[in-house]
Structures are given as structure tokens and as C-alpha cells.
XYZ file of C-alpha atoms in Angstrom:
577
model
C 109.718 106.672 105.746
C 106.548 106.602 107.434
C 108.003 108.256 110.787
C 109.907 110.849 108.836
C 107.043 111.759 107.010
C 104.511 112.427 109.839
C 107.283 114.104 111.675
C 107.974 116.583 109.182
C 104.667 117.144 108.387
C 103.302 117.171 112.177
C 106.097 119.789 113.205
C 103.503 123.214 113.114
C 101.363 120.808 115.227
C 103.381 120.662 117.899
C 101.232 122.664 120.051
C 97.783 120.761 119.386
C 99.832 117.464 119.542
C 101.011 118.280 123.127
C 97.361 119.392 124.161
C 96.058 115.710 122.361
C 98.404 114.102 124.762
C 97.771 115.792 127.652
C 93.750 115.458 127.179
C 94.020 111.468 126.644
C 96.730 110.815 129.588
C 93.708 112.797 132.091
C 90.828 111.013 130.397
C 92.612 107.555 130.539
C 93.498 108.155 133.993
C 89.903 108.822 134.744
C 88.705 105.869 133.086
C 91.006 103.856 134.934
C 89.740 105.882 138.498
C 86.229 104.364 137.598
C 86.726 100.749 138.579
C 88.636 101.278 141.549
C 85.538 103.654 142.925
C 83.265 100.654 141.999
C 85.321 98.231 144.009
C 84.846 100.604 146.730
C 81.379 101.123 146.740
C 80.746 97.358 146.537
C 83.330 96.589 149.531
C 82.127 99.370 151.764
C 78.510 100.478 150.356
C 76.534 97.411 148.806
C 77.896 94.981 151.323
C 77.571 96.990 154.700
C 74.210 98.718 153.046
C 75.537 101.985 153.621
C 73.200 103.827 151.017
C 74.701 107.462 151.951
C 78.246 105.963 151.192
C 76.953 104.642 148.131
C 75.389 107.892 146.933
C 78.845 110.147 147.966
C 80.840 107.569 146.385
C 78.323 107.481 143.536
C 78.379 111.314 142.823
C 82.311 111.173 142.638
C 82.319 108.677 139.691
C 79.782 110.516 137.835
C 82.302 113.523 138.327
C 85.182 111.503 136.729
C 82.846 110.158 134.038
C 81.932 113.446 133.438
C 85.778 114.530 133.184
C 86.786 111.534 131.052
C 84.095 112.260 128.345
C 84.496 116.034 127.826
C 88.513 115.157 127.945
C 87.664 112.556 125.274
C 85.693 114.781 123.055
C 88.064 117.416 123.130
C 91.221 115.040 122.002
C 89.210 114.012 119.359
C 88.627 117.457 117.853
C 92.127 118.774 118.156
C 93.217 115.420 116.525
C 90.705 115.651 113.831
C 92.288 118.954 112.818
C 95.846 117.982 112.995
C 95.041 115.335 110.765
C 93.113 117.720 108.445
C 95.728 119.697 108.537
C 98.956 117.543 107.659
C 96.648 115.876 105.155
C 96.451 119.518 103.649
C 99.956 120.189 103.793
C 100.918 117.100 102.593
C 98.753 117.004 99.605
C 99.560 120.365 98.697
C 103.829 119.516 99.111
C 103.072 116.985 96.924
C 101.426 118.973 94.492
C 104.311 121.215 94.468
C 106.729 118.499 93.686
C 105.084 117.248 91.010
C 104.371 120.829 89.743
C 107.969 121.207 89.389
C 108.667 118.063 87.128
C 109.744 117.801 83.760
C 108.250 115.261 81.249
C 110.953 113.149 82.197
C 109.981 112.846 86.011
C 106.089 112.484 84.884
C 106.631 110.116 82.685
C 108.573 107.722 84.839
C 105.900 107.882 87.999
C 102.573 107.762 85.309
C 99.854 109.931 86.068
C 97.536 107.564 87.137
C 100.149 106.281 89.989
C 100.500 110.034 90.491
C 96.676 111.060 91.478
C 96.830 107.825 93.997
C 99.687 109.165 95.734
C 98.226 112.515 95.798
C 94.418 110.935 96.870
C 94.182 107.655 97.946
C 98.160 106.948 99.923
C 97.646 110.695 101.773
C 93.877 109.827 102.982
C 95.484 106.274 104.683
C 98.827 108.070 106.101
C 95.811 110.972 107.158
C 93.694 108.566 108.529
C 96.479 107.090 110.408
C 97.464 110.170 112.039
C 93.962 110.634 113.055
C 93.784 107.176 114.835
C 97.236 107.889 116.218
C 95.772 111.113 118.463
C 92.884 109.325 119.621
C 94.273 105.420 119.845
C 97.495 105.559 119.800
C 98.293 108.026 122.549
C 95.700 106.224 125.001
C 96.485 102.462 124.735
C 99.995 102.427 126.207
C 98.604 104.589 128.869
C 95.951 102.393 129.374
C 97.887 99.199 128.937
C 100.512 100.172 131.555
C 97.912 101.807 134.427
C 95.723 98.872 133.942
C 98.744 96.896 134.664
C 99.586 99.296 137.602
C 96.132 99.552 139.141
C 94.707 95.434 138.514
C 98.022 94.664 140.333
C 97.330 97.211 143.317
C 93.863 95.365 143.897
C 95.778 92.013 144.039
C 98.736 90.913 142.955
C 98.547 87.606 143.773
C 96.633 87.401 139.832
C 99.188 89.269 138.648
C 100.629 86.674 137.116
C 97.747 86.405 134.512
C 98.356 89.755 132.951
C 101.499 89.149 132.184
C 100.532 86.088 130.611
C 97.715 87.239 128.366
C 99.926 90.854 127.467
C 102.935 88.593 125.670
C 99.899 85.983 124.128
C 98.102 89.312 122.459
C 100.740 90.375 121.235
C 102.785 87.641 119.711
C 99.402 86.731 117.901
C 98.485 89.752 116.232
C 102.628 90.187 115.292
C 102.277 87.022 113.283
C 98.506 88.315 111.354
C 100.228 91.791 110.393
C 103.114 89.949 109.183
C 101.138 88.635 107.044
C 99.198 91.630 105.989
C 101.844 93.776 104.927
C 103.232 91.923 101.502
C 98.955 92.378 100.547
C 98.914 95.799 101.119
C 101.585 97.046 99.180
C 100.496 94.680 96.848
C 96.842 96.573 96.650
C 98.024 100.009 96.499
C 100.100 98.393 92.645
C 96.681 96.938 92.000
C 94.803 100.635 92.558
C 97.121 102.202 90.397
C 96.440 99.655 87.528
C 92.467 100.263 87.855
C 93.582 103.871 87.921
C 95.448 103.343 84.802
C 92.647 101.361 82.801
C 89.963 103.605 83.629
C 91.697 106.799 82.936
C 92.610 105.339 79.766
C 88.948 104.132 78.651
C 87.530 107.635 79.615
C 89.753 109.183 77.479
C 89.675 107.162 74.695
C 85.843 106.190 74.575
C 85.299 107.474 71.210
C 87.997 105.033 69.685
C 86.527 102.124 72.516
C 82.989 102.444 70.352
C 84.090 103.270 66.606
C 85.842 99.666 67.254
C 83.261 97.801 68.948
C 85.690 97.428 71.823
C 83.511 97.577 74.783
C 83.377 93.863 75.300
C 87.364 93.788 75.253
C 87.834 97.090 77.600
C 85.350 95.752 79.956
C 87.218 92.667 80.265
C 90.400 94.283 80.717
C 88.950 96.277 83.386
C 87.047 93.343 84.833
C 90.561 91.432 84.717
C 92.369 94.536 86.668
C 89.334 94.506 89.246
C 89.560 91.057 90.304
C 93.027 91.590 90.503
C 92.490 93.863 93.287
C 89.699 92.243 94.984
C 91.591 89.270 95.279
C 93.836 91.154 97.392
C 91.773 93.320 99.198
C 90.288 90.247 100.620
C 93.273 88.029 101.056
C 94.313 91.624 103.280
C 90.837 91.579 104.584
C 90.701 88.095 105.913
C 93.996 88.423 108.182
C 92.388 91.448 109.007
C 89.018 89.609 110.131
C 91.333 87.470 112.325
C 92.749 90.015 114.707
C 89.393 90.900 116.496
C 88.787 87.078 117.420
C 91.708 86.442 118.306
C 91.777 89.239 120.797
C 88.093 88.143 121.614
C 88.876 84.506 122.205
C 92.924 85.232 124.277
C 90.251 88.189 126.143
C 87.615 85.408 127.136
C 89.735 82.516 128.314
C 92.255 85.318 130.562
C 88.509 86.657 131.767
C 87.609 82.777 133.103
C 90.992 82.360 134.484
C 90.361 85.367 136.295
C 86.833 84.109 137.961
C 88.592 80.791 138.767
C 91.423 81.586 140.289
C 89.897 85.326 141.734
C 87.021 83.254 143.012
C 89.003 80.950 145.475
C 91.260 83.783 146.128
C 87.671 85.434 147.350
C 86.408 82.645 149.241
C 89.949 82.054 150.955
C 89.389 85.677 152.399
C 92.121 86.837 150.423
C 90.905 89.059 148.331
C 87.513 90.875 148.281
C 84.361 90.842 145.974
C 84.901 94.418 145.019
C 88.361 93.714 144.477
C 87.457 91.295 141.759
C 85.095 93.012 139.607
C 87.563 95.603 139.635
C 90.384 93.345 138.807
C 87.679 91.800 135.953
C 87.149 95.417 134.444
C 90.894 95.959 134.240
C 91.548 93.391 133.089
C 89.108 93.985 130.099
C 90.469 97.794 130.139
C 94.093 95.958 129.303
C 92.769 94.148 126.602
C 90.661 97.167 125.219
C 93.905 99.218 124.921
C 95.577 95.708 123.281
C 92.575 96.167 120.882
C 93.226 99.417 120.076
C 96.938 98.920 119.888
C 95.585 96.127 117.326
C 93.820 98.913 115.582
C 96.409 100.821 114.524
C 98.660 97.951 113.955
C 96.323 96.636 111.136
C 96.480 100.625 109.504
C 100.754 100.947 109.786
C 101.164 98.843 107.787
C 98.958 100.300 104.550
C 100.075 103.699 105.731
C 103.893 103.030 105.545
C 103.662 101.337 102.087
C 101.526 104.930 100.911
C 103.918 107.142 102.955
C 107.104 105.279 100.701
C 105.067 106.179 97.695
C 104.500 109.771 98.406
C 107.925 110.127 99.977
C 109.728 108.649 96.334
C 107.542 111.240 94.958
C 108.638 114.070 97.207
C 112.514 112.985 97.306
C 112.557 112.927 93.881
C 114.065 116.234 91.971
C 113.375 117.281 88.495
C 116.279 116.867 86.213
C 115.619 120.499 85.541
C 116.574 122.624 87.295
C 116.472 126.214 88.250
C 119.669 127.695 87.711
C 121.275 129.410 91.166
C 122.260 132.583 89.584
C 119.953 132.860 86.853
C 119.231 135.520 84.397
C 116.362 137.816 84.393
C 117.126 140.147 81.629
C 116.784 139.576 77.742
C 117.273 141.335 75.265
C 113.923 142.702 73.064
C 113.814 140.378 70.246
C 115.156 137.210 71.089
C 117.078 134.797 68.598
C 116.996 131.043 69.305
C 120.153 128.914 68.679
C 120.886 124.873 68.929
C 124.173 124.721 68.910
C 125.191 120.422 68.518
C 122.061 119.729 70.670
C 121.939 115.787 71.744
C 118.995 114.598 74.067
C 118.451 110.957 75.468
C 116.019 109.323 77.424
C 117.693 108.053 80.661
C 118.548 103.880 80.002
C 117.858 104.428 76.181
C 120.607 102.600 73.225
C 120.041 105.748 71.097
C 119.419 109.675 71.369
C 116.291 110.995 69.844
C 118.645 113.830 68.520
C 122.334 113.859 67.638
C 124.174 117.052 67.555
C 121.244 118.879 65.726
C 122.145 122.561 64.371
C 119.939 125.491 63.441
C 119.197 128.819 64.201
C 115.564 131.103 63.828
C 116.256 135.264 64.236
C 113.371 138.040 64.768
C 110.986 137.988 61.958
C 112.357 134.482 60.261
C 110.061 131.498 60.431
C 111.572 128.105 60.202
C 110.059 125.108 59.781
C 111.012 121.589 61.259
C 109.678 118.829 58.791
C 110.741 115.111 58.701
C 109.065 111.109 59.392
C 107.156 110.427 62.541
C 109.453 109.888 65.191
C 112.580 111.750 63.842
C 112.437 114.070 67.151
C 110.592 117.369 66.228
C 108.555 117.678 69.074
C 111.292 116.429 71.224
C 113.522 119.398 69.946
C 110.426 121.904 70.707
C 109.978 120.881 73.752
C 113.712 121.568 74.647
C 113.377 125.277 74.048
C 110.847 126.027 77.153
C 112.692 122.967 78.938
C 110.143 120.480 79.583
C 113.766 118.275 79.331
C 117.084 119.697 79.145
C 119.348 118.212 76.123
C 122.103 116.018 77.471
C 124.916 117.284 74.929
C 125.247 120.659 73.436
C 122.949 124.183 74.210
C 119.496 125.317 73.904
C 120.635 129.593 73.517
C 117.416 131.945 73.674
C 118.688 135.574 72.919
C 122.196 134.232 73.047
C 121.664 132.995 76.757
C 121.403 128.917 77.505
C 117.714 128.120 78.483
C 119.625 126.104 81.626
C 120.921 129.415 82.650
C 117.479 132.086 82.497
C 115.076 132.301 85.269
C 112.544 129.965 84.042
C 109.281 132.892 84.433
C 111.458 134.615 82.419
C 111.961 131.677 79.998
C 108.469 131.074 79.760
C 106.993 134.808 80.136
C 108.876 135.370 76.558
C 107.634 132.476 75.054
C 104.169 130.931 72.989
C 104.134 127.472 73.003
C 101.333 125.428 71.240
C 101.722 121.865 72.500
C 101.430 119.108 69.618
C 98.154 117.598 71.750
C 95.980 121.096 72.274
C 94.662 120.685 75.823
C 92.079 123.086 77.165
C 91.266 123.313 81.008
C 87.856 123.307 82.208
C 86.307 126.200 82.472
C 85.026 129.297 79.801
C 86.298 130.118 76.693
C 87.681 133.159 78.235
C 89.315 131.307 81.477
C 91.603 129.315 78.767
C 92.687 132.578 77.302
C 93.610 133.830 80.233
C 95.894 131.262 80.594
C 97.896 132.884 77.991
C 97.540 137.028 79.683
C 96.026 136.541 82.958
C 94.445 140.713 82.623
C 93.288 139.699 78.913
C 90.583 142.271 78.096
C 87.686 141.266 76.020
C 88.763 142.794 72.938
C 91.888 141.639 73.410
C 90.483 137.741 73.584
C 88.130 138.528 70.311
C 91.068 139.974 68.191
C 93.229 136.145 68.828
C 90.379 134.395 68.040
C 89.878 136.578 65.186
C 93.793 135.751 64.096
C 93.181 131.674 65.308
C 89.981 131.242 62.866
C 88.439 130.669 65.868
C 86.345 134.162 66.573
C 83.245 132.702 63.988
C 82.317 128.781 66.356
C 82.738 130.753 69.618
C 80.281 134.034 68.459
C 77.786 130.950 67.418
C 78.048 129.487 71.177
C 75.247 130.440 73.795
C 77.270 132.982 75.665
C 80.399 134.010 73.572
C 83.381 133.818 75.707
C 81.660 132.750 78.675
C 80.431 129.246 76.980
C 81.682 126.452 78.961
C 84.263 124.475 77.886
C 84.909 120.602 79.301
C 87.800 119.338 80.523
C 90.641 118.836 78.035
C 88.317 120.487 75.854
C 86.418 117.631 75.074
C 83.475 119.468 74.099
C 84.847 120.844 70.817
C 86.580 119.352 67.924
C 89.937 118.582 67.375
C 90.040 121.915 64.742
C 88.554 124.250 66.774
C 90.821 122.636 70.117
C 94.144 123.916 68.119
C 92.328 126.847 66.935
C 91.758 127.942 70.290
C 95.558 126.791 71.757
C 96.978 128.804 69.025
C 95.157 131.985 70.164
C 96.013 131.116 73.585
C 99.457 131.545 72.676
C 98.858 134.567 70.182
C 97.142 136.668 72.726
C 100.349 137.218 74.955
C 102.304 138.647 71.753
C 105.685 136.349 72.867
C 108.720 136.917 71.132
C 109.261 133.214 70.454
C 106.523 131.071 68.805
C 106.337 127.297 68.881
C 104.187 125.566 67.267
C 104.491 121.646 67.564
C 102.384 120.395 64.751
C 99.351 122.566 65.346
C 97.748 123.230 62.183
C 97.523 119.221 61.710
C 93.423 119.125 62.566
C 93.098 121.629 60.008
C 91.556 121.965 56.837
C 93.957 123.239 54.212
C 91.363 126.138 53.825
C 91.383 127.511 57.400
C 95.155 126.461 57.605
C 96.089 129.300 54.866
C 93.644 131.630 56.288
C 95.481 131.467 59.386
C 99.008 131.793 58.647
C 98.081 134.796 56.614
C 96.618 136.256 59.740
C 99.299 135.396 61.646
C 101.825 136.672 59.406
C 101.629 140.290 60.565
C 101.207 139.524 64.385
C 104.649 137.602 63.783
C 106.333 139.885 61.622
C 108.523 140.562 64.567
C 109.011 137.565 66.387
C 110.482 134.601 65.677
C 108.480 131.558 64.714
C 109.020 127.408 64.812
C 106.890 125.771 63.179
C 106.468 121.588 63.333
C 104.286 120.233 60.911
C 103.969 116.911 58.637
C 102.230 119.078 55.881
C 104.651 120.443 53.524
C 101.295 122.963 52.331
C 102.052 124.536 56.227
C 105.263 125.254 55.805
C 106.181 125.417 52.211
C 106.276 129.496 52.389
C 108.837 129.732 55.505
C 112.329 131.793 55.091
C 113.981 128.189 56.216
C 112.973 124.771 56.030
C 115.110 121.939 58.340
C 114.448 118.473 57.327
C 114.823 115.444 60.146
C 115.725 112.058 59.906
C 116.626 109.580 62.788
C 116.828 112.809 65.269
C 119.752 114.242 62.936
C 119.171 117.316 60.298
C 119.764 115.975 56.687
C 118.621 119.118 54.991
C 118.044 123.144 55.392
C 117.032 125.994 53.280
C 114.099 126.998 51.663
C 111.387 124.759 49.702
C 112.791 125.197 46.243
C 116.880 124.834 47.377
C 115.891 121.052 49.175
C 113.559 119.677 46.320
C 116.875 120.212 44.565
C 119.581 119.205 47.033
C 117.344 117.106 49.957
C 116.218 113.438 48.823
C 114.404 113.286 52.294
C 112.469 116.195 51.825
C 111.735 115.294 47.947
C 110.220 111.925 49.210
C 108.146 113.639 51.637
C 106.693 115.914 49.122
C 106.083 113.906 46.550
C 104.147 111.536 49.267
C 101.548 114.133 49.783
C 101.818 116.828 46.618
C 100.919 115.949 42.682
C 104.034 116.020 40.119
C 102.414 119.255 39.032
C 102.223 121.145 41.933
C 106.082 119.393 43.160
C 107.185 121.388 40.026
């Protein structure tokens, strides 16, 4: 996964990637000039005292210095942005994946797991592609001309190299074995943390009305240990590589003065020679070293680069139809027609072979217990899931079948959990008609109940809101997601449960605004509050996920024992009759 990934996502880089290559293989082959010009001056400058030899000689390794560092520098930039650049590309493929998800595929990967595979797994398979240009390219070059040139000074030590080469690498083999199991281990572990602390930001109003801080903390503390004990079960193999190398390095270094040394005083070799063969030798292990390097980061970088490719490789179950349909008609009618949905693995469907139509300038209410599927029959209409049995028909056309900006373009969905992005008052309307003009925003707010608590903020429609709208109250959250959806003027309203945060007061007030904005559209409404939706042309009453009742208030107190129960639950006998 991890080779498919970088090689996809490396392709435009083809260009830069050929000029890293080409810049390492010339600055590697200058660093491994440098030793062989020292030999030389020591063989035929220092010991014959030839100072103008020395100089010459001198002036030519400064020249290859010079050529190895600028050659250096300039791999590392061009790898630096390649990396930036697939990290980019990456980060914003995955965002495009996930973009494209249903509930369904959200729900299965989590969110938390989600922003790790978008932050944390792309900065290590980054990171790794950064090393690569800079490490990776020059240690095999390295490895193999140090080979080439420490057996052109002698090869009767020759036999050392390929000694210590198979030692290194059989060693650090065994320590990365060993590292991988922890480091798919860890990236599980940052996901939980993820998981716990997104949860306690969110819900740190409920963690102190309960006196829960003690128990949160200790969840989290739990959940951190967790992951330190890995990081530093990972972290101690790692700590082993570098001695390891240090201490197979040291003793290959003192077999090379042994041996070297009565290879030098048998006349078969000279000084020069040696040091040479000493600083290739050490160039070898270097490139072992950095070989090492990257070693230790595969492995952490192919467990992130299988996350991020299940995320890519997985498709939503919804999907955009091949021929679809971009033309509906004005006012749109919305028809289930024997609609079943179930969650992938589950014993039962939330609904079974539910029935019921809503026309142009009808409202119908949903109404039933918690759980009996309401939202999850909303939220088949703009398909956040597709039903599994029967049709979802919007203007007589299935929803599986319309070009989804067209879907949604003719649609006003209030979500049962009113979400606001951060950002002004106004930027959240806009979300609902991008060119919104200011009167335009006032007049929904005026229909939403909201237009009074936004005049009283410091700057109107330019007031900052927090993210999720955190900042206001769970009222005046709805209150603003319902004129979010009113300012677009969609021929389809749905609202799941959106008056709920309401007091009964401002509830009334705005359904009898919204009354004459709707008068042509048609309207679902979701709501446990039979006051909401007493009033609507058509009532349908859930149990289980199945209808057990339709028709208007007065028709199912008579003939619905469901909907009797549920209004005698929450209205007097007086006001029931």
C-alpha cells in the first residue's frame, strides 16, 4: 500500500524526482572523490614534503567539497517541495473522499480516526518521502561506491566489508521486526486519545453539571498511558539501532587498523591508502546508518499509508447516478413508496416498507417514540443513506436517479442537531444562498425568531459565531439553522425535530411566520411535540420504523392508539378533547 500510494501521488513529480536523483548521485560521488584525494596528498605530498603538491591537490578537494555541498543543498530543496507537495495532494484526495461519504461510510471510520488519517498518518508517509529524496536516494549510492572505491585502495581488506555489510544489516532486520507490531499498535492508541478528547471538549458542560472531571480525567489518563506505553516500547527498539550500528562500526574500524596496519608495515599497502580505506569504510557505515534511518520510519509510514489508503479505496454507498437527471419539475411532490432501510450487519431495519406522500403546499408531520426511525426517514430524502428496499421519488423522480446539486439545490434541510460553522452570523447564512443580500439575511431571521438576539449582538450579522455554534444557545442554534434553510426559498422543507429547543411561545410564533413563506412548498416536519404539529394537513404516526397511523389530529385521536398515548403523555384531558 505504501509503494502504491507514494507512486500515485509522486507521479506530477516526476521531473523534480529525476533532478533529486541526479543531484545526490553527483554529490555522493564527490563525497566519495574526497578520501581518495586525501590518500593522495598523504602518499605523494605529506610524506615526500612536496608543499606545492599539497596545495594543487588541496585546491581540487576544496573544489569537490564545494560541488558536493551546493549539490546537497539543492536535493534538499527540491525534495522538501515534493514532499510538500504530495503531502498537499494527498491530504486534499483525502478530503475529497471523505467529502463524498454518506453517514454510513462516516460512521463506520469515526471522525476522530478520520482527522488522524487526514493529519497525523499523511505528516509520517510526508515525512517519509522527504527522508526518501535526501537518504534514501544517497545510501545505496554510497554503500555500493564505498564498496567500489575502499576495494580499489586494497582489496586485500576487502574481505572486512563484506563482513560488517551482512552483520548491519541482519541486526537492524531483527530491531524493525520488532518495531512494526508497536507502531501500528500506536497509531489505534492516537485515535483513542483522539476519540476521548474530542468527546470531553464537546461535552464539557455535561463533564461539570456531573462533577465528572475526576472520572474523564482518568479515562483520559488511562488512554494516555496506553499510548505511552507504546510509544516507548517503539522507542526503545528504536534507541537500539544507533548502537548497534555504533558498536558493529567500531569493532570493523579496529579490525581495519589491525589488519591495515601489518598490511602497511609489510609494504603492502600505503599510509594514505589506509586512512582512505578507514574513511570509507566509515562512509559505508554512514550510508548503513542512513539506510537504518529510513528503515526505522517504513515501517510507521506503511501502517499510516494502509489507513489513508482504506480511506481512499473506500466508495460511498451512494452514489451518483451515471445518467442522472437535471431537470424537475417547479413544485416538487415527495413520495415513499414501501421504503425499507438497514444498517449493514443489523437483525432488523429501522424502517419496513413505510408509505406516505407530502404535495406542494401540504405539511405533514412525522410523530412517533424515540427511535421509531423519523430522522432516519428524513435523512433518506437528500440521501445521506439510500433505503435498501423500495423508492425515495422527489417530483416523481427516485432521489438515486437526480443529479445530487440538483437534489440538494431544491431542497431545505434542518438537521435534528443544528450545527453552525465558525465564522459570522452572516457566513452561516450564506451557507444556505451563497449571494444572500443583507435584507435578504434580516427578513429569515425575521421568519426564524431569530432577527431580535442577533440585532442585540455587537455587530449584527457580522458578530462572530464559534464553532458548532457553541457560543449561543440551543434555541437560538435551531433558530438560526431554520433560517439558514428558509433563506434559499427550497421547494422541499425538512425539518428533523427542530423546534424541540423551543419554547412553546416562540415555537407558534414561528410556524405562523413560516406559514406564508411555505404556502407553496412542501413541508416535513419531525417533532416529539404534538403542540408543533397538531395543525398540519397530515399527521403519520411511527412505531418500530413502520407507520401505524395517518391523517389529521382529530381522525388518529379517534382511530390511532399510538398517537392517543402520545398525546395524552404530554397534553391535559381538557385540551386532548
Amino acid at each position: 500500500m505504501l509503494l502504491r500510494l507514494v507512486r500515485t501521488y509522486l507521479r506530477p513529480y516526476a521531473a523534480p524526482l529525476a533532478a533529486v536523483v541526479a543531484l545526490q548521485f553527483v554529490g555522493t560521488m564527490a563525497a566519495l572523490a574526497l578520501p581518495s584525494l586525501n590518500a593522495d596528498i598523504i602518499d605523494n605530498g605529506v610524506v615526500t614534503g612536496d608543499t606545492g603538491y599539497i596545495v594543487r591537490h588541496g585546491g581540487l578537494m576544496l573544489a569537490v567539497s564545494l560541488v558536493q555541498v551546493v549539490c546537497s543543498i539543492a536535493a534538499v530543496w527540491f525534495s522538501a517541495r515534493n514532499a510538500m507537495g504530495f503531502g498537499r495532494d494527498l491530504r486534499a484526495a483525502i478530503f475529497r473522499r471523505v467529502g463524498s461519504f454518506s453517514a454510513r461510510e462516516v460512521q463506520h471510520f469515526g471522525a476522530p480516526s478520520l482527522i488522524t488519517r487526514e493529519t497525523n498518518d499523511v505528516q509520517q508517509v510526508q515525512m517519509l518521502v522527504l527522508m526518501g529524496g535526501t537518504l534514501m536516494v544517497a545510501a545505496p549510492i554510497m554503500m555500493v561506491g564505498g564498496i567500489i572505491m575502499a576495494a580499489r585502495e586494497d582489496i586485500g581488506l576487502s574481505w572486512l566489508v563484506l563482513a560488517v555489510v551482512p552483520v548491519l544489516g541482519v541486526s537492524i532486520g531483527l530491531i524493525i521486526r520488532q518495531m512494526v507490531p508497536s507502531f501500528r499498535l500506536m497509531q489505534e492508541r492516537i485515535d483513542e486519545v483522539n476519540r476521548l478528547l474530542r468527546e470531553q471538549i464537546t461535552g464539557v458542560r455535561v463533564v461539570r453539571a456531573f462533577v465528572r472531571e475526576e472520572h474523564e480525567t482518568t479515562r483520559f489518563a488511562d488512554a494516555n498511558a496506553q499510548l505511552t506505553e507504546v510509544a516507548i516500547r517503539a522507542g526503545r527498539w528504536q534507541a537500539a539501532m544507533f548502537p548497534t550500528v555504533m558498536v558493529v562500526a567500531n569493532v570493523a574500524t579496529v579490525g581495519v587498523l589491525w589488519f591495515g596496519g601489518h598490511r602497511v608495515e609489510a609494504g603492502h599497502m600505503e599510509v594514505g591508502a589506509l586512512t582512505a580505506y578507514i574513511s570509507y569504510l566509515m562512509q559505508i557505515v554512514m550510508s548503513v546508518m542512513m539506510a537504518m534511518f529510513m528503515l526505522m520510519m517504513v515501517p510507521r509510514a506503511a501502517v499510516c499509508a494502509d489507513r489513508i489508503t482504506d480511506v481512499l479505496d473506500t466508495d460511498s454507498s451512494v452514489v451518483p447516478p451515471a445518467d442522472a437527471v437535471t431537470e424537475l419539475p417547479e413544485r416538487l411532490t415527495l413520495d415513499l413508496d414501501a421504503v425499507t432501510f438497514a444498517y449493514p450487519g443489523a437483525d432488523e431495519p429501522v424502517l419496513r416498507e413505510v408509505t406516505m406522500t407530502a404535495r406542494p403546499g401540504e405539511t405533514v408531520a412525522i410523530v412517533g417514540s424515540t427511535g421509531a426511525g423519523k430522522s432516519t426517514l428524513v435523512n433518506l430524502v437528500p440521501r445521506l443513506f439510500d433505503a435498501t428496499g423500495g423508492a425515495v421519488r422527489v417530483g416523481g423522480v427516485d432521489v438515486r436517479d437526480i443529479d445530487p446539486e440538483t437534489l440538494w439545490s431544491r431542497l431545505g434541510l434542518v438537521p435534528q442537531k443544528a450545527f453552525l460553522f465558525r465564522g459570522t452570523i452572516a457566513d452561516n447564512l450564506r451557507y444556505g444562498k451563497p449571494d444572500a443580500t443583507e435584507e435578504e439575511m434580516w427578513a429569515a431571521l425575521e421568519i426564524s425568531q431569530a432577527k431580535e438576539f442577533v440585532e442585540a449582538m455587537p455587530d449584527g450579522l457580522e458578530s462572530e459565531v464559534a464553532q458548532g455554534g457553541t457560543s449561543l444557545s440551543g434555541g437560538q442554534r435551531q433558530r438560526m439553522a431554520i433560517a439558514r434553510a428558509v433563506i434559499r426559498h427550497p421547494e422541499i422543507y425538512l425539518f428533523d425535530d427542530s423546534f424541540s429547543a423551543l419554547d412553546l411561545t416562540t415555537d407558534a410564533r414561528l410556524r405562523a411566520a413560516l406559514r406564508p413563506v411555505t404556502r407553496e412548498s412542501t413541508v416535513v416536519i419531525v417533532a416529539q411535540r404534538v403542540a408543533t404539529i397538531r395543525h398540519a394537513d397530515r399527521i403519520v404516526v411511527m412505531e418500530d420504523g413502520a407507520v401505524v397511523g395517518s391523517g389529521t389530529h382529530d381522525e388518529l385521536l379517534e382511530t390511532c392508539t399510538t398517537y392517543r398515548e402520545i398525546v395524552e403523555s404530554q397534553l391535559t384531558a381538557e385540551e386532548v378533547a
